[in-house]
Amino acid sequence: MTSRRTVTVLTTALVLSGLAAGPASAHGSMSDPVSRVSACYAEGPEAPRSAACRAAVAASGAQAFYDWNAVNIAAAAGQHRRLIPDGRLCSAGNDKYRGLDLARADWPASSMKPGPHTFRYRGTAPHRGSFALYVTKDGYDPTKPLKWSDLEETPFATVTDPGMENGDYVFRGTVPKKSGRHLIYSIWQRSDSPEAFYTCSDVVFGQEAGDAPAPGASAPGAPAPSASAPTDEQVEAGEDRSSVEHGGHGDGDAATGAEATTAGTGATAAGAGAAAPARPATTAPAQEPASGAATPDAPAPAAGSGSGAELAETGGDATAPYLAVGGAAVLALGAAVLFGTARRRRARG
């Protein structure tokens, strides 16, 4: 009876501790074109300059913007459309970031042109995974809450395991022809975890952001403010105020074994068991987007799929954390049985 109780207690404790564990420190946000959360952080969470960022801070509080690199869903596993309701795409359905969902046409924006573009995504804790970028359809109205149906059906750029340059994931994509104000929505689905990250980047086609009027802006004729990404100094200065781990700006995450990737190859920069450099000394060409279209509500990958072509097929296995817990529980069970058997033998002796 005692050995049975021991098995039950040990197994239950291990399983519960595994389920309660938080996500690993994988964080980041789009820096070109600049995401809303990054733009507002760069303006200063305590006193942002733009009216849209001031409204967002009033709605969410300053802490959400010190945590600019953590707009995520820990157990997304490719089920983005199912998990994130219409009107809450920019916050990923996370109430902490509700200010990012404000429907207004004066968000700080980046200038954008159709054709080839080099995208940059600040990765403060790099991991393997895939990026998918969507743009809003013609007729998009920024003064209305953003819905999934506002996005083009398929991403215009997808890439798996892009390389890193100076703390940014860097990859190229071809931007479709658009005009006026639009929004680019990014999904970064990790392949070493079910965790995913999301960004909304406001863009203006056909003119320089900051020079042209923002249609529907609160002040008629007011220019659309230009968005700026946080500098290295701003990122480092805000780390003490952040409630999420930054992971060393380009270092691999020791908790998961992920390493910085070599730009343009999709391969790890360090060999097995070697430490990856925090900042690559050389700059390699950016990786071209992978072929194939990903859908935002694609199913979670099957174990061992590893195609790497689509967002939901990045080679990750959403069951991995639970398999690890299960393995630990089996080991604990075996130890408890041996312990109980030994006690019974001593009692009989």
Short mmCIF file of C-alpha atoms in Angstrom, two decimals:
data_model
loop_
_atom_site.label_atom_id
_atom_site.label_comp_id
_atom_site.label_asym_id
_atom_site.label_seq_id
_atom_site.Cartn_x
_atom_site.Cartn_y
_atom_site.Cartn_z
CA MET A 1 0.00 0.00 0.00
CA THR A 2 2.82 2.36 0.86
CA SER A 3 4.56 1.80 -2.47
CA ARG A 4 1.31 2.45 -4.34
CA ARG A 5 0.82 5.75 -2.54
CA THR A 6 4.42 6.66 -3.37
CA VAL A 7 3.87 5.94 -7.07
CA THR A 8 0.67 8.01 -7.14
CA VAL A 9 2.18 11.00 -5.36
CA LEU A 10 5.35 11.07 -7.46
CA THR A 11 3.55 10.64 -10.77
CA THR A 12 0.90 13.25 -9.99
CA ALA A 13 3.49 15.78 -8.82
CA LEU A 14 5.58 15.36 -11.96
CA VAL A 15 2.63 15.65 -14.34
CA LEU A 16 1.21 18.70 -12.59
CA SER A 17 4.58 20.43 -12.53
CA GLY A 18 5.00 19.78 -16.25
CA LEU A 19 1.58 21.17 -17.12
CA ALA A 20 2.10 24.26 -14.99
CA ALA A 21 5.47 25.12 -16.49
CA GLY A 22 5.48 28.37 -18.45
CA PRO A 23 6.75 28.75 -22.01
CA ALA A 24 10.46 29.05 -22.71
CA SER A 25 11.98 32.46 -23.22
CA ALA A 26 11.32 32.84 -26.94
CA HIS A 27 10.43 36.43 -27.72
CA GLY A 28 10.47 38.94 -30.52
CA SER A 29 8.58 41.39 -32.71
CA MET A 30 8.70 42.74 -36.26
CA SER A 31 11.15 45.60 -36.72
CA ASP A 32 10.82 46.15 -40.50
CA PRO A 33 8.06 47.01 -41.05
CA VAL A 34 7.77 48.16 -37.45
CA SER A 35 5.08 46.48 -35.35
CA ARG A 36 2.62 48.56 -33.35
CA VAL A 37 3.94 47.34 -30.03
CA SER A 38 7.55 48.03 -31.04
CA ALA A 39 6.72 51.51 -32.33
CA CYS A 40 4.99 52.45 -29.08
CA TYR A 41 7.83 51.03 -27.00
CA ALA A 42 10.33 53.05 -29.06
CA GLU A 43 8.30 56.20 -28.39
CA GLY A 44 8.50 55.51 -24.66
CA PRO A 45 5.86 53.58 -22.65
CA GLU A 46 5.57 56.35 -20.05
CA ALA A 47 4.98 59.24 -22.47
CA PRO A 48 4.57 58.16 -26.11
CA ARG A 49 4.49 60.92 -28.74
CA SER A 50 1.77 59.70 -31.09
CA ALA A 51 -1.94 59.87 -30.28
CA ALA A 52 -2.43 56.20 -31.15
CA CYS A 53 0.33 55.01 -28.82
CA ARG A 54 -0.95 57.25 -26.03
CA ALA A 55 -4.38 55.67 -26.45
CA ALA A 56 -2.87 52.18 -26.48
CA VAL A 57 -0.93 52.82 -23.27
CA ALA A 58 -4.07 54.26 -21.67
CA ALA A 59 -5.94 51.06 -22.59
CA SER A 60 -3.23 48.51 -21.74
CA GLY A 61 -0.92 50.24 -19.30
CA ALA A 62 2.78 50.91 -19.76
CA GLN A 63 3.91 47.42 -18.70
CA ALA A 64 2.48 45.87 -21.87
CA PHE A 65 4.93 47.96 -23.89
CA TYR A 66 7.93 47.19 -21.71
CA ASP A 67 6.93 43.60 -22.60
CA TRP A 68 6.86 44.47 -26.32
CA ASN A 69 8.44 41.16 -27.36
CA ALA A 70 5.86 38.78 -25.84
CA VAL A 71 2.60 39.07 -27.82
CA ASN A 72 2.17 35.31 -27.92
CA ILE A 73 0.05 32.23 -27.37
CA ALA A 74 1.96 29.56 -25.47
CA ALA A 75 0.05 26.58 -26.91
CA ALA A 76 -0.93 27.86 -30.37
CA ALA A 77 0.35 24.82 -32.31
CA GLY A 78 -0.79 26.34 -35.60
CA GLN A 79 -4.39 26.93 -34.48
CA HIS A 80 -4.21 30.71 -34.86
CA ARG A 81 -7.60 31.40 -36.42
CA ARG A 82 -9.39 29.17 -33.92
CA LEU A 83 -7.68 30.72 -30.89
CA ILE A 84 -7.70 34.42 -31.83
CA PRO A 85 -11.14 36.04 -32.27
CA ASP A 86 -11.92 38.72 -34.83
CA GLY A 87 -11.11 42.19 -33.56
CA ARG A 88 -8.26 40.90 -31.40
CA LEU A 89 -5.63 39.86 -33.92
CA CYS A 90 -3.04 42.45 -32.89
CA SER A 91 -3.19 41.43 -29.22
CA ALA A 92 -3.43 37.72 -30.11
CA GLY A 93 -6.50 37.66 -27.89
CA ASN A 94 -4.36 38.61 -24.89
CA ASP A 95 -6.12 41.19 -22.72
CA LYS A 96 -2.76 42.50 -21.53
CA TYR A 97 -2.21 43.95 -25.03
CA ARG A 98 -5.78 45.08 -25.73
CA GLY A 99 -4.59 48.58 -26.66
CA LEU A 100 -3.01 47.16 -29.81
CA ASP A 101 -6.47 46.29 -31.15
CA LEU A 102 -7.72 49.90 -31.16
CA ALA A 103 -9.28 50.58 -34.56
CA ARG A 104 -7.84 53.87 -35.77
CA ALA A 105 -6.04 55.20 -38.83
CA ASP A 106 -3.27 57.16 -37.12
CA TRP A 107 -1.06 54.34 -35.87
CA PRO A 108 2.63 55.02 -36.56
CA ALA A 109 3.35 53.49 -39.95
CA SER A 110 6.24 52.35 -42.14
CA SER A 111 6.56 53.25 -45.82
CA MET A 112 6.13 50.23 -48.07
CA LYS A 113 6.52 49.56 -51.79
CA PRO A 114 5.34 46.61 -53.86
CA GLY A 115 8.06 44.20 -54.95
CA PRO A 116 11.06 42.61 -53.19
CA HIS A 117 11.57 43.68 -49.58
CA THR A 118 13.95 42.63 -46.83
CA PHE A 119 12.03 41.96 -43.63
CA ARG A 120 13.55 42.09 -40.18
CA TYR A 121 12.17 40.55 -37.01
CA ARG A 122 13.88 41.29 -33.69
CA GLY A 123 14.47 37.99 -31.91
CA THR A 124 15.45 38.54 -28.30
CA ALA A 125 15.50 34.77 -27.74
CA PRO A 126 15.96 32.92 -31.03
CA HIS A 127 14.30 29.60 -31.82
CA ARG A 128 13.65 27.45 -34.83
CA GLY A 129 10.34 28.06 -36.53
CA SER A 130 8.48 29.53 -39.47
CA PHE A 131 7.27 33.02 -40.31
CA ALA A 132 4.19 33.82 -42.39
CA LEU A 133 3.31 37.37 -43.45
CA TYR A 134 -0.17 38.44 -44.55
CA VAL A 135 -1.32 41.79 -45.93
CA THR A 136 -4.79 43.29 -45.74
CA LYS A 137 -7.12 43.12 -48.73
CA ASP A 138 -7.92 46.06 -50.99
CA GLY A 139 -10.56 48.19 -49.30
CA TYR A 140 -9.15 47.62 -45.81
CA ASP A 141 -10.59 50.14 -43.34
CA PRO A 142 -8.25 50.78 -40.39
CA THR A 143 -11.05 52.48 -38.44
CA LYS A 144 -12.82 49.12 -38.05
CA PRO A 145 -11.64 46.23 -35.85
CA LEU A 146 -9.28 43.94 -37.73
CA LYS A 147 -10.84 40.60 -38.70
CA TRP A 148 -9.31 37.48 -40.20
CA SER A 149 -11.38 38.12 -43.32
CA ASP A 150 -9.59 41.48 -43.75
CA LEU A 151 -6.36 39.60 -44.55
CA GLU A 152 -5.53 38.04 -47.89
CA GLU A 153 -6.21 34.31 -47.78
CA THR A 154 -2.60 33.23 -48.20
CA PRO A 155 0.63 34.78 -46.93
CA PHE A 156 2.72 36.73 -49.43
CA ALA A 157 5.92 35.59 -47.70
CA THR A 158 6.79 32.45 -45.77
CA VAL A 159 10.17 31.29 -44.50
CA THR A 160 11.48 28.59 -42.20
CA ASP A 161 14.51 29.08 -39.95
CA PRO A 162 15.75 32.36 -41.47
CA GLY A 163 19.22 33.60 -40.65
CA MET A 164 20.02 36.27 -38.07
CA GLU A 165 21.93 39.53 -38.40
CA ASN A 166 22.69 41.63 -35.33
CA GLY A 167 19.83 40.18 -33.31
CA ASP A 168 17.26 40.25 -36.14
CA TYR A 169 15.83 37.43 -38.19
CA VAL A 170 16.28 38.59 -41.78
CA PHE A 171 14.46 37.25 -44.84
CA ARG A 172 13.16 38.48 -48.17
CA GLY A 173 9.67 38.46 -49.63
CA THR A 174 7.77 40.00 -52.51
CA VAL A 175 5.17 42.53 -51.38
CA PRO A 176 2.01 42.57 -53.53
CA LYS A 177 0.79 45.72 -55.24
CA LYS A 178 -1.26 47.85 -52.87
CA SER A 179 -2.00 51.54 -52.35
CA GLY A 180 -2.70 53.67 -49.31
CA ARG A 181 -2.77 52.45 -45.72
CA HIS A 182 -2.61 48.72 -45.04
CA LEU A 183 -1.52 46.31 -42.32
CA ILE A 184 0.95 43.44 -42.44
CA TYR A 185 0.21 40.63 -40.00
CA SER A 186 3.00 38.25 -39.01
CA ILE A 187 2.82 34.85 -37.37
CA TRP A 188 5.97 33.26 -35.99
CA GLN A 189 5.22 29.63 -35.13
CA ARG A 190 8.00 27.90 -33.25
CA SER A 191 8.88 24.36 -34.34
CA ASP A 192 10.52 23.40 -31.03
CA SER A 193 7.39 24.31 -29.09
CA PRO A 194 3.66 24.98 -29.73
CA GLU A 195 4.27 28.65 -28.85
CA ALA A 196 3.59 31.32 -31.49
CA PHE A 197 4.11 35.09 -31.70
CA TYR A 198 2.05 37.70 -33.55
CA THR A 199 2.52 41.27 -34.79
CA CYS A 200 0.57 43.99 -36.55
CA SER A 201 2.64 46.39 -38.65
CA ASP A 202 0.92 49.46 -40.10
CA VAL A 203 2.23 50.39 -43.54
CA VAL A 204 1.57 53.10 -46.14
CA PHE A 205 1.96 52.41 -49.86
CA GLY A 206 2.62 55.11 -52.44
CA GLN A 207 3.97 57.82 -50.13
CA GLU A 208 6.34 58.32 -47.25
CA ALA A 209 4.79 57.74 -43.85
CA GLY A 210 4.86 61.00 -41.96
CA ASP A 211 4.30 63.11 -45.07
CA ALA A 212 0.82 62.16 -46.25
CA PRO A 213 -2.52 62.58 -44.49
CA ALA A 214 -3.79 59.54 -42.66
CA PRO A 215 -7.29 58.69 -43.98
CA GLY A 216 -9.72 58.64 -41.08
CA ALA A 217 -7.18 60.06 -38.64
CA SER A 218 -8.49 61.83 -35.56
CA ALA A 219 -7.16 65.16 -36.82
CA PRO A 220 -8.23 65.86 -40.44
CA GLY A 221 -5.21 66.42 -42.65
CA ALA A 222 -2.78 65.26 -39.98
CA PRO A 223 0.14 63.22 -41.37
CA ALA A 224 0.44 59.54 -40.61
CA PRO A 225 3.27 59.42 -38.02
CA SER A 226 6.36 57.46 -38.99
CA ALA A 227 7.10 54.30 -37.02
CA SER A 228 10.58 53.64 -35.61
CA ALA A 229 11.89 50.36 -34.24
CA PRO A 230 13.54 50.34 -30.80
CA THR A 231 17.29 50.86 -30.88
CA ASP A 232 19.66 48.44 -29.16
CA GLU A 233 20.09 51.02 -26.43
CA GLN A 234 16.32 51.31 -25.91
CA VAL A 235 15.92 47.54 -25.79
CA GLU A 236 18.69 47.18 -23.22
CA ALA A 237 17.48 50.14 -21.18
CA GLY A 238 14.01 48.60 -20.85
CA GLU A 239 15.11 45.11 -19.83
CA ASP A 240 14.94 45.92 -16.12
CA ARG A 241 11.32 47.01 -16.53
CA SER A 242 10.34 43.99 -18.62
CA SER A 243 8.56 41.06 -17.02
CA VAL A 244 9.69 38.64 -19.74
CA GLU A 245 13.14 37.19 -20.31
CA HIS A 246 15.06 38.57 -23.27
CA GLY A 247 17.48 35.68 -23.66
CA GLY A 248 20.58 37.60 -24.68
CA HIS A 249 19.71 39.19 -28.05
CA GLY A 250 20.81 36.45 -30.40
CA ASP A 251 21.95 33.75 -27.99
CA GLY A 252 20.43 30.32 -28.26
CA ASP A 253 18.02 29.37 -25.49
CA ALA A 254 19.72 26.85 -23.26
CA ALA A 255 16.35 25.65 -21.96
CA THR A 256 15.39 24.23 -25.35
CA GLY A 257 18.75 23.77 -27.03
CA ALA A 258 17.90 26.22 -29.82
CA GLU A 259 20.80 28.00 -31.48
CA ALA A 260 21.23 31.09 -33.61
CA THR A 261 20.87 30.27 -37.30
CA THR A 262 23.25 30.99 -40.13
CA ALA A 263 21.84 33.65 -42.44
CA GLY A 264 20.72 32.35 -45.77
CA THR A 265 21.03 28.64 -45.01
CA GLY A 266 18.49 27.72 -42.36
CA ALA A 267 21.19 25.64 -40.66
CA THR A 268 22.43 26.13 -37.14
CA ALA A 269 25.42 28.40 -36.74
CA ALA A 270 27.06 26.07 -34.24
CA GLY A 271 27.53 22.35 -34.51
CA ALA A 272 25.88 19.91 -32.16
CA GLY A 273 26.89 20.71 -28.63
CA ALA A 274 28.67 23.94 -29.60
CA ALA A 275 27.72 27.38 -28.37
CA ALA A 276 26.14 29.70 -30.93
CA PRO A 277 27.55 33.23 -31.18
CA ALA A 278 25.41 36.04 -29.81
CA ARG A 279 26.21 38.36 -32.71
CA PRO A 280 27.38 36.94 -36.04
CA ALA A 281 30.58 38.66 -37.10
CA THR A 282 29.69 38.55 -40.78
CA THR A 283 26.54 39.34 -42.67
CA ALA A 284 25.28 36.75 -45.15
CA PRO A 285 22.54 37.21 -47.78
CA ALA A 286 19.01 37.08 -46.46
CA GLN A 287 17.08 33.89 -47.01
CA GLU A 288 14.43 33.77 -49.72
CA PRO A 289 10.92 32.83 -48.55
CA ALA A 290 9.98 29.20 -48.71
CA SER A 291 7.55 28.12 -51.39
CA GLY A 292 4.01 27.06 -50.52
CA ALA A 293 1.18 28.90 -48.83
CA ALA A 294 0.35 28.60 -45.16
CA THR A 295 -3.06 29.20 -43.68
CA PRO A 296 -3.53 30.84 -40.27
CA ASP A 297 -5.77 28.01 -39.06
CA ALA A 298 -3.64 25.12 -40.29
CA PRO A 299 -3.62 22.01 -38.06
CA ALA A 300 -0.80 21.33 -35.65
CA PRO A 301 2.03 19.29 -37.19
CA ALA A 302 2.09 15.56 -36.78
CA ALA A 303 5.09 14.14 -34.98
CA GLY A 304 8.02 13.83 -37.34
CA SER A 305 6.35 15.65 -40.26
CA GLY A 306 9.24 18.08 -40.64
CA SER A 307 8.40 19.37 -44.11
CA GLY A 308 9.49 22.90 -43.25
CA ALA A 309 7.52 24.36 -46.17
CA GLU A 310 4.37 25.59 -44.49
CA LEU A 311 3.71 27.42 -41.26
CA ALA A 312 2.00 24.48 -39.61
CA GLU A 313 4.59 21.99 -40.87
CA THR A 314 7.82 23.18 -39.32
CA GLY A 315 9.00 19.87 -37.93
CA GLY A 316 7.93 20.68 -34.39
CA ASP A 317 5.79 18.46 -32.22
CA ALA A 318 3.27 20.11 -29.91
CA THR A 319 3.21 16.95 -27.77
CA ALA A 320 6.92 17.14 -26.94
CA PRO A 321 6.51 18.82 -23.51
CA TYR A 322 3.97 16.20 -22.48
CA LEU A 323 6.10 13.32 -23.77
CA ALA A 324 8.97 14.65 -21.68
CA VAL A 325 6.76 14.78 -18.61
CA GLY A 326 5.50 11.28 -19.38
CA GLY A 327 9.04 9.94 -19.62
CA ALA A 328 9.94 11.47 -16.28
CA ALA A 329 6.82 9.99 -14.74
CA VAL A 330 7.70 6.51 -16.05
CA LEU A 331 11.17 6.79 -14.52
CA ALA A 332 9.64 7.91 -11.24
CA LEU A 333 7.20 4.99 -11.37
CA GLY A 334 10.01 2.49 -11.89
CA ALA A 335 12.02 3.94 -9.02
CA ALA A 336 9.02 3.84 -6.71
CA VAL A 337 8.25 0.21 -7.59
CA LEU A 338 11.86 -0.83 -6.91
CA PHE A 339 11.81 1.06 -3.62
CA GLY A 340 8.58 -0.64 -2.55
CA THR A 341 9.84 -4.08 -3.56
CA ALA A 342 13.01 -3.60 -1.54
CA ARG A 343 11.01 -2.60 1.55
CA ARG A 344 8.79 -5.67 1.30
CA ARG A 345 11.83 -7.92 0.98
CA ARG A 346 13.39 -6.37 4.10
CA ALA A 347 10.12 -6.77 5.99
CA ARG A 348 9.90 -10.47 5.06
CA GLY A 349 13.55 -11.01 6.00
#
